[in-house]
Coordinates of C-alpha atoms and ligand atoms in Angstrom, one line a residue:
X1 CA 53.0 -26.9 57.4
X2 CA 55.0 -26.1 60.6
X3 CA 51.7 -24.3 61.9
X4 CA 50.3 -27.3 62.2
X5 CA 52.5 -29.6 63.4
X6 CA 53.7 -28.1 66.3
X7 CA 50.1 -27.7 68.0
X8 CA 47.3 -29.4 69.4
X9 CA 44.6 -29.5 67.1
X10 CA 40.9 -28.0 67.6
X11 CA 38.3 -30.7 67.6
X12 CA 36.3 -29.7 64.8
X13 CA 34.1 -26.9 65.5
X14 CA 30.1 -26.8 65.4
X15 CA 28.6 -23.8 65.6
X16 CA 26.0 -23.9 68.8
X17 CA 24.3 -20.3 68.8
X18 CA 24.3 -17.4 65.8
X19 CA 26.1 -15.1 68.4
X20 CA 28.5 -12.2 66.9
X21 CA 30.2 -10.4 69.1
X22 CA 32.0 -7.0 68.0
X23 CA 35.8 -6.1 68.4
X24 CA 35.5 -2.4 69.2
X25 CA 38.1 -0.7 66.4
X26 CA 41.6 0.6 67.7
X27 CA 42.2 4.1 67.7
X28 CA 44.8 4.2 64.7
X29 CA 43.6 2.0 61.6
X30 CA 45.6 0.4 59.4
X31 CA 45.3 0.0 55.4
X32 CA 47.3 -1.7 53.3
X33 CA 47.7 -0.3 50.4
X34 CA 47.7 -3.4 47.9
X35 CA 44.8 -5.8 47.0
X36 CA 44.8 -9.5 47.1
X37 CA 48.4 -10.7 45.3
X38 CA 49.3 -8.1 43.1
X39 CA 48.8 -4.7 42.6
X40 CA 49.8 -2.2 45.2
X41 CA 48.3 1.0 44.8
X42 CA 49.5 4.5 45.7
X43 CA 47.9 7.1 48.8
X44 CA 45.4 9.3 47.2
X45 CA 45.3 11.3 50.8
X46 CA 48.4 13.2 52.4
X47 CA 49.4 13.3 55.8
X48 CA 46.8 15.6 57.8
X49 CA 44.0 15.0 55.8
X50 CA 40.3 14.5 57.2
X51 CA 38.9 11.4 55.6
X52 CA 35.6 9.6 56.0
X53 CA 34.2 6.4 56.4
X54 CA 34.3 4.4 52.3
X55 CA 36.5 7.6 51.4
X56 CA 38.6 6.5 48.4
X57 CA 42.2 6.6 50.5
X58 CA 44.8 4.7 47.7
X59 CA 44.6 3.8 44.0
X60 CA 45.8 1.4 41.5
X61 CA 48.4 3.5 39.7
X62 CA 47.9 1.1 36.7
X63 CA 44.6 2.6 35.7
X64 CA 42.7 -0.4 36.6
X65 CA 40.9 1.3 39.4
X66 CA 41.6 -1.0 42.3
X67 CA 41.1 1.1 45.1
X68 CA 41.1 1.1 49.0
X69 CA 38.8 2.3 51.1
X70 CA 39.1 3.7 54.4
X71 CA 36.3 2.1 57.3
X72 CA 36.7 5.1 59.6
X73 CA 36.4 8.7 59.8
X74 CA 39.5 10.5 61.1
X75 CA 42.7 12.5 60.6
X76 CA 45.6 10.6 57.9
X77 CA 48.4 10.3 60.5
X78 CA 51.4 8.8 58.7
X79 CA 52.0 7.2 55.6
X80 CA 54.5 4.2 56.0
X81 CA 56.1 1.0 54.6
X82 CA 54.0 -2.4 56.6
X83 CA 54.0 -5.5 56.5
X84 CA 50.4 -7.0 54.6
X85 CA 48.7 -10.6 55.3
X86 CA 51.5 -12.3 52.6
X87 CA 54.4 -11.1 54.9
X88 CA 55.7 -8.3 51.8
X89 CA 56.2 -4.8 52.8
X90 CA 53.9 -2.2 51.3
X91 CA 53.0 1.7 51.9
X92 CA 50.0 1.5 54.3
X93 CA 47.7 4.2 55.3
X94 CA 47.6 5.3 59.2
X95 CA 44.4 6.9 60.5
X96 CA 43.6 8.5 63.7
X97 CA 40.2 7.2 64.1
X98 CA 37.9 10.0 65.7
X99 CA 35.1 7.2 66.7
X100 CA 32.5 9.0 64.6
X101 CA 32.4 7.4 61.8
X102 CA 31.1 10.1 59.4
X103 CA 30.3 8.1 56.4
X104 CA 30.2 9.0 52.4
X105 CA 27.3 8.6 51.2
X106 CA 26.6 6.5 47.8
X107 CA 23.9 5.7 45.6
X108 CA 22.7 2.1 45.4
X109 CA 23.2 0.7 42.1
X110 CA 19.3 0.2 40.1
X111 CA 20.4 -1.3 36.7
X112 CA 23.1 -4.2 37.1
X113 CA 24.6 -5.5 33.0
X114 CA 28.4 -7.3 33.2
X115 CA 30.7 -3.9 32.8
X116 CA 28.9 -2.5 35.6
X117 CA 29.2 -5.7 37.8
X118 CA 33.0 -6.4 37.0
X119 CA 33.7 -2.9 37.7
X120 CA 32.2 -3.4 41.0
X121 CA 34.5 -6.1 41.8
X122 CA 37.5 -4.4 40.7
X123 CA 36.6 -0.8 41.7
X124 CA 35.9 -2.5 45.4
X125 CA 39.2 -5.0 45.2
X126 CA 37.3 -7.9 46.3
X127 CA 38.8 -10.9 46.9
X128 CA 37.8 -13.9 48.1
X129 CA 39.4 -16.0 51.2
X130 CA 42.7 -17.4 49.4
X131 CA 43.3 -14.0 47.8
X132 CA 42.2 -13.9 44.5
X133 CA 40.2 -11.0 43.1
X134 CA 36.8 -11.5 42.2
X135 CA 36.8 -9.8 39.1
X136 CA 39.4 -11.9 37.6
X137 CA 37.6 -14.4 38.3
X138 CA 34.2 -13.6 36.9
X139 CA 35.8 -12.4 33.5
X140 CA 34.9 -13.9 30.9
X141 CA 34.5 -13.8 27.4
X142 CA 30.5 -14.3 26.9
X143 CA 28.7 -14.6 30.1
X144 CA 26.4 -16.5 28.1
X145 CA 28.6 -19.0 27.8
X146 CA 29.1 -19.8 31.4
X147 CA 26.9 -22.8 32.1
X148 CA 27.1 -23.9 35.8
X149 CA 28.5 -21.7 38.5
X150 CA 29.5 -23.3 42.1
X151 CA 29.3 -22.0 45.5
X152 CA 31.5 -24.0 47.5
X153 CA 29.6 -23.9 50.9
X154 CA 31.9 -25.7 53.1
X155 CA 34.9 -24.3 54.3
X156 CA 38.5 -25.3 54.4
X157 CA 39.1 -23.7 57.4
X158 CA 38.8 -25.9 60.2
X159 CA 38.6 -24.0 62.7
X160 CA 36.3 -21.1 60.5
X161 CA 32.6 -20.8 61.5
X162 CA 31.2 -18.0 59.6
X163 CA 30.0 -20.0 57.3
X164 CA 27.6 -21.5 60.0
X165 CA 26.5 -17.6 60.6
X166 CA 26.3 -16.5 57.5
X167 CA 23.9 -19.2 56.4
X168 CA 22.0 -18.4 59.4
X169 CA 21.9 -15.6 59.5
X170 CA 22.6 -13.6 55.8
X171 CA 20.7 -15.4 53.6
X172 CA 18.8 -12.5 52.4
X173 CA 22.1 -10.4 51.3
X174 CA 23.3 -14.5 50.0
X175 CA 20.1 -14.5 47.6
X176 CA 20.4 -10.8 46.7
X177 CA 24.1 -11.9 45.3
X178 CA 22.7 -14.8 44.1
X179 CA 20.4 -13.0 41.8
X180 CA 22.6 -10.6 40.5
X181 CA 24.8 -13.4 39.5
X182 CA 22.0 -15.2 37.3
X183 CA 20.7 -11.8 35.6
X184 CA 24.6 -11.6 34.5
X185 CA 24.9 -14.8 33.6
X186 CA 21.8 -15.9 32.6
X187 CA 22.4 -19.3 31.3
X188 CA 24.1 -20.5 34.2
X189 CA 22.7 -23.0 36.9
X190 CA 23.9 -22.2 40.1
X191 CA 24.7 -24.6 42.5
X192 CA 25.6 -24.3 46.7
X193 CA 27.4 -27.5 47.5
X194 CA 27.6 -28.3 50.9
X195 CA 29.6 -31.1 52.4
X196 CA 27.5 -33.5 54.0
X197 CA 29.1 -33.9 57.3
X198 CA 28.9 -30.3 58.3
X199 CA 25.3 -30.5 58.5
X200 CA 24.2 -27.0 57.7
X201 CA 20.3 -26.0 57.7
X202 CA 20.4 -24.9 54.0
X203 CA 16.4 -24.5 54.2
X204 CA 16.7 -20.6 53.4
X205 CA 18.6 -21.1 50.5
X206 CA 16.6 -24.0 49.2
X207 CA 13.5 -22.0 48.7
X208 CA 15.0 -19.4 46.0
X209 CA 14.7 -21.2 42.2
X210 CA 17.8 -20.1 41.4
X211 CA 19.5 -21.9 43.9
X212 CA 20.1 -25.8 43.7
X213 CA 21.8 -27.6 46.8
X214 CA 24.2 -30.4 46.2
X215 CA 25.8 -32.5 49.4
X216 CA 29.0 -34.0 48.6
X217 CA 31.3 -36.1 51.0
X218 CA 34.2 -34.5 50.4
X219 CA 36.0 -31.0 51.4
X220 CA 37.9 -29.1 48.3
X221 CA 40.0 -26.3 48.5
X222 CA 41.0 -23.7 45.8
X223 CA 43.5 -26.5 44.1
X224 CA 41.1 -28.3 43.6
X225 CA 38.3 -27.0 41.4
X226 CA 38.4 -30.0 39.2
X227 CA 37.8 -32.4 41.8
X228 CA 34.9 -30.2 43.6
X229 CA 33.5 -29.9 39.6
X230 CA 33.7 -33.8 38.9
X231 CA 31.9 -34.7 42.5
X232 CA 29.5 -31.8 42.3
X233 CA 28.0 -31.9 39.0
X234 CA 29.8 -34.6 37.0
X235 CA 32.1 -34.3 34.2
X236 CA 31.8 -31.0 32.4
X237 CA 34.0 -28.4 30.4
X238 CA 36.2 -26.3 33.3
X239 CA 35.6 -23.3 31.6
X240 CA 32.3 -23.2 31.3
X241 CA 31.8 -23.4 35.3
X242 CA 32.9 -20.8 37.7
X243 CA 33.9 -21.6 41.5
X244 CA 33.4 -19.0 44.1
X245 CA 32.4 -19.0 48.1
X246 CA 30.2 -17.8 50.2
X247 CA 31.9 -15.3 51.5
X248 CA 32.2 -13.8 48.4
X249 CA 28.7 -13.3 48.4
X250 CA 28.5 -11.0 50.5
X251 CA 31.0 -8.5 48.8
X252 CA 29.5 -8.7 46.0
X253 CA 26.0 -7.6 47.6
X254 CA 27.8 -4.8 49.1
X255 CA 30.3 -3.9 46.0
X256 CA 27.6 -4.5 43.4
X257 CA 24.0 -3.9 44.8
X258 CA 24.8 -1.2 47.8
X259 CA 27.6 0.2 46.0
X260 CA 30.0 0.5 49.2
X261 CA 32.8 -0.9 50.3
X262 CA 33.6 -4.4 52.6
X263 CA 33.8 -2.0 56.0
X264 CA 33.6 -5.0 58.4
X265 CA 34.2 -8.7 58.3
X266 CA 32.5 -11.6 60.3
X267 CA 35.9 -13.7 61.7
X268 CA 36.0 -16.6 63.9
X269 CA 38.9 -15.7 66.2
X270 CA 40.4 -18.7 68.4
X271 CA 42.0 -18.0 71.4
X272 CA 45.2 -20.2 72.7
X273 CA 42.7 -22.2 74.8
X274 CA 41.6 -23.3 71.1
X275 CA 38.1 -21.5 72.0
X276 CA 36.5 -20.0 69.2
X277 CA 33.5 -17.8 68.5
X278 CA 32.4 -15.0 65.4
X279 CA 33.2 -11.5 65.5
X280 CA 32.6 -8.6 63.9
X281 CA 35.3 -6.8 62.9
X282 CA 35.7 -3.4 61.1
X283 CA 38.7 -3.9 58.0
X284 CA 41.4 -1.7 58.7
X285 CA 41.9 -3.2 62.9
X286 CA 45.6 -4.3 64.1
X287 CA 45.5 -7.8 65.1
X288 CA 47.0 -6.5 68.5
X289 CA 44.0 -4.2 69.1
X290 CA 41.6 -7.9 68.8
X291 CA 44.1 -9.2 71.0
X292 CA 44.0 -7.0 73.8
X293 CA 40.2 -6.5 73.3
X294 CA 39.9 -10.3 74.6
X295 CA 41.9 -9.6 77.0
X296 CA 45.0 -12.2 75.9
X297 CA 48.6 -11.3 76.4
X298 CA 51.3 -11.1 73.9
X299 CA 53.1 -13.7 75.6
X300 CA 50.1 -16.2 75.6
X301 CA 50.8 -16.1 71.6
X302 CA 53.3 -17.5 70.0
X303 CA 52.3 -17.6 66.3
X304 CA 49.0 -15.8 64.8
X305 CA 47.2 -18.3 62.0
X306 CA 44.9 -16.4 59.7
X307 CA 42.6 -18.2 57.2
X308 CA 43.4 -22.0 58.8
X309 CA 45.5 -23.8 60.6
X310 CA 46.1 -26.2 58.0
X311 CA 46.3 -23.7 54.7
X312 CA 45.7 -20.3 56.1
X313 CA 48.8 -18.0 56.3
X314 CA 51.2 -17.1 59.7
X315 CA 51.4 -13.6 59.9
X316 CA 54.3 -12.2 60.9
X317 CA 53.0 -9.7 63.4
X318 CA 50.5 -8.1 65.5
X319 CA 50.7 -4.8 63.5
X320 CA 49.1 -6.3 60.5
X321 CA 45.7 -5.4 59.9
X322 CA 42.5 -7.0 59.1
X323 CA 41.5 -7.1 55.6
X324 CA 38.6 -7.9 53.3
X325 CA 39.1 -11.1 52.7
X326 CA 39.5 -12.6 56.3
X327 CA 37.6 -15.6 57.3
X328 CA 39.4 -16.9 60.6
X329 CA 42.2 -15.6 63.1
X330 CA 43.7 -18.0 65.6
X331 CA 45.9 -17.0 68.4
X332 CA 48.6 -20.1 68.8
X333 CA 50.4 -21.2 72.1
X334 CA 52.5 -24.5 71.1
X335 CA 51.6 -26.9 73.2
X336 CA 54.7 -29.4 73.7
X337 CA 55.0 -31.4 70.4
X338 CA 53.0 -35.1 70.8
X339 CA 55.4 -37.9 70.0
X340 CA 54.2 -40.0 66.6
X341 CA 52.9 -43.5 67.6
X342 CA 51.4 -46.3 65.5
X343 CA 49.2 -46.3 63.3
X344 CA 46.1 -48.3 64.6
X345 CA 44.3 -48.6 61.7
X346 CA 41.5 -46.4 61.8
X347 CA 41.2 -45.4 58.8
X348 CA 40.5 -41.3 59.1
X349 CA 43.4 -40.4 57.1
X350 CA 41.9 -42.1 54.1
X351 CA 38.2 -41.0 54.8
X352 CA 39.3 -37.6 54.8
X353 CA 41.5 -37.2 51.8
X354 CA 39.9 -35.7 49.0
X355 CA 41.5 -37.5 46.3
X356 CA 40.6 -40.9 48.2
X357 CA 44.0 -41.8 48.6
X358 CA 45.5 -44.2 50.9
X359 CA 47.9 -42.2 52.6
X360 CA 49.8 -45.2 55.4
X361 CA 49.6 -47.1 52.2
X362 CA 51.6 -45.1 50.1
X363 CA 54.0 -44.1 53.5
X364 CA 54.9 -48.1 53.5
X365 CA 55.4 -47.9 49.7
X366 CA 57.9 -44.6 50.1
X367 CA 59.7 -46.5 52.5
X368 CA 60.0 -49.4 50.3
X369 CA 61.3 -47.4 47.8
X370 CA 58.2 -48.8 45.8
X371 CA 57.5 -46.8 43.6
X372 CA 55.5 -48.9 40.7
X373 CA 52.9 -49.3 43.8
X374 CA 53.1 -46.0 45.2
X375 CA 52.0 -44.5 41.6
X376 CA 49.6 -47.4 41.0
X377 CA 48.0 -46.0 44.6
X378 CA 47.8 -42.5 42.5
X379 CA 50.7 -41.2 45.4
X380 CA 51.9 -38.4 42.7
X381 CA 48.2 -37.2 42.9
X382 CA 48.7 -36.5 46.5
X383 CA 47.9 -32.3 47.0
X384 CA 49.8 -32.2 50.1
X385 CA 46.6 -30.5 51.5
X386 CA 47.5 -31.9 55.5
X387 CA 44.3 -33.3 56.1
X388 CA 45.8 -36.9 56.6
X389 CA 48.1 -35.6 59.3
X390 CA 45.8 -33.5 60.6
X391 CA 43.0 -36.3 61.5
X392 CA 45.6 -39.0 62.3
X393 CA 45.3 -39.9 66.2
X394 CA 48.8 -41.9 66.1
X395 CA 49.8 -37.9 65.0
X396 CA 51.6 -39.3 62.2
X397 CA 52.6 -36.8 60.0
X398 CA 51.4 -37.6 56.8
X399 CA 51.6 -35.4 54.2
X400 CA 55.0 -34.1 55.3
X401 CA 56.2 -37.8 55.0
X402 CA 54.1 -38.1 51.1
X403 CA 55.3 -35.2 50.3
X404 CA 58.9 -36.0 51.0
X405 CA 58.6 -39.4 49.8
X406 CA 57.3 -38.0 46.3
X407 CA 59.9 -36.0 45.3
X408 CA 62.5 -39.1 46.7
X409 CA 60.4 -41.5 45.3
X410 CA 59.6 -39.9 41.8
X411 CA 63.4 -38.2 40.8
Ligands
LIG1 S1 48.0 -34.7 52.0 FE1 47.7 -36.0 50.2 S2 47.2 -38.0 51.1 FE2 46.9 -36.5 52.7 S3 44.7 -36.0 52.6 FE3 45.8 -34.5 51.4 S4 45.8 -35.3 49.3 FE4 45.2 -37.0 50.7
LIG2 S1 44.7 -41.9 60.6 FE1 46.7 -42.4 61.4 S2 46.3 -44.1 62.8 FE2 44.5 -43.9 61.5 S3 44.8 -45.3 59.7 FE3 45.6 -43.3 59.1 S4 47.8 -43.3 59.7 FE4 46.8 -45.0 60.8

């Protein structure tokens, strides 16, 4: 990904301190008005309106009751076609906020079956860090059925460390989600798999019964469900086992047990200085109002990652705001590109790959046009997730060169 190969990579972050600092929200909030991939929904609110804070501001005109929320109180100041997180031009909501934050009040929810809990999910257009909504996820035919479901408790996201805070810190609202979860699907074991390098104190989470921990040496993304299944809890049926995140969590303690909303996120945000720390930040804020809030320049950016450096998204502006759903910003100055060198043999490309590939290996096979070898070293298996390149000191690029290679290599 050109993000990533055009910058000097973060040493992998560690979390030293549970500090959150807050990003004071900008004075006109922005709302998308589409959910995850998909659906965009229409205003519900004219300009001039007086709206509060988890006042119902744009629906799903495809009665499936998708809905967005607005997180502050204020006056509707223009309706207008913005750019979302995916780059794709949508109506979006303006409001002035008036800084009081008058808030709708809701019931919390007493009596939890599956239709209440999936309408949550939808009704709340909860999504989890690559997008996808929650509900579709958690449909299924017979709960009953469901026989394992996996919290995937490390994170993608190099340069992410809300996970670190979150276990530290909202373990309670993690166990409340937890629960809800198991009374839904009630023959399911749950499972929070953490990878064993990140090293996170777990001990909360290990006292509930319904939780069971599993370490695993390896990082899995989205793609790669089957891979995080097989090394998690062996060889089972796909669909009987559901794959969620932590973050997702959380929502759903807030969609399904307080009945409200997502109204603020916990993001790391890395400045072009590659320094990172966890903020809280209300949904709805430009990315230029975080920006000037730390007091960095537009000039000191010259590309904005969100969700990763390696997988995450670029987004193609500063007027794009937060949304639920957002796990990491990073503010990017290119440094000047590092020439490749030799490879010295490490051997951190091929600890790091999640398939266990050998990834010089199968470069020297590409460029031997090899390719009996090349598939015998499983090179069409290759995810083209960046890792490799990312670790590699010599700054070899990798995947870019696999990826290449495979299509070459394979026609
Ligand atoms: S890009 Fe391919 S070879 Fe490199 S780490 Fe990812 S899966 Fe492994
Ligand atoms: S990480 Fe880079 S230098 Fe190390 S073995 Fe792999 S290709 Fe060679």
């Amino acid at each position: 990904m050109e993000l990533f190969s055009r910058i000097k990579a973060p040493k992998m972050l560690k979390l030293k301190s549970s500090t959150l600092k807050e990003i004071n929200p900008g004075k006109e909030m922005l709302y998308n008005l589409s959910t995850g991939y998909g659906n965009v929904c229409q205003p519900v609110v004219k300009v001039g309106d007086m709206v509060e804070v988890s006042q119902v501001i744009g629906e799903s005109s495809q009665g499936k009751s998708e809905k967005i929320y607005s997180t502050v109180s204020g006056k509707v100041l223009k309706i207008i076609d913005s750019p979302n997180n995916h780059g794709s031009r949508v109506p979006t909501i303006i409001i002035e906020n008036d800084g009081e934050y008058k808030k709708q009040e809701r019931q919390a929810t007493q009596q939890v079956d599956y239709e209440i809990y999936i309408e949550a999910l939808r009704k709340y257009s909860l999504t989890d860090t690559q997008g996808i909504k929650l509900y579709e996820k958690y449909k299924v035919d017979n709960p009953k059925d469901i026989t394992s479901i996996i919290i995937n408790a490390s994170s993608w996201d190099i340069n992410s460390l809300v996970l670190q805070y979150f276990i530290n810190e909202k373990s309670v609202e993690i166990m409340e989600a937890v629960n809800i979860i198991k009374s839904i699907f009630v023959n399911a074991s749950i499972f929070f798999v953490f990878n064993k390098k990140d090293g996170f104190d777990y001990d909360k989470l290990k006292s509930s019964q319904n939780v069971n921990i599993k370490l695993i040496n390896k990082k899995y993304n989205h793609k790669m469900e089957k891979q995080l299944i097989n090394e998690a809890i062996g060889n089972t049926s796909e669909n009987k086992v559901l794959v969620d995140e932590i973050q997702s969590l959380l929502g759903i303690y807030s969609a399904v047990k307080l009945n409200e909303p997502v109204i603020n996120e916990v993001i790391t945000i890395t400045d072009p200085e590659m320094n990172s720390l966890n903020y809280k930040v209300r949904v709805g804020t430009k990315i230029s109002d975080i920006y000037e809030a730390l007091k960095i320049k537009e000039e000191q950016i010259d590309k904005i990652a969100r969700n990763g450096l390696i997988s995450g998204q670029a987004l193609i502006g500063a007027s794009v705001p937060v949304t639920q759903g957002t796990e990491s910003i990073a503010f990017i100055k290119y440094k000047k590109p590092e020439s490749e060198r030799a490879c010295i043999r490490c051997g951190e490309c091929v600890n790091v790959c999640p398939l266990n590939l050998y990834p010089i290996k199968l470069i020297n096979y590409i460029n031997k046009e090899d390719t009996q070898e090349f598939k015998k070293y499983r090179g069409d298996q290759c995810v083209e997730c960046g890792l490799c390149s990312y670790v590699c000191p010599s700054r070899i690029n990798l995947s870019s060169k696999i990826a290449l290679g495979k299509s070459n290599i394979l026609k």
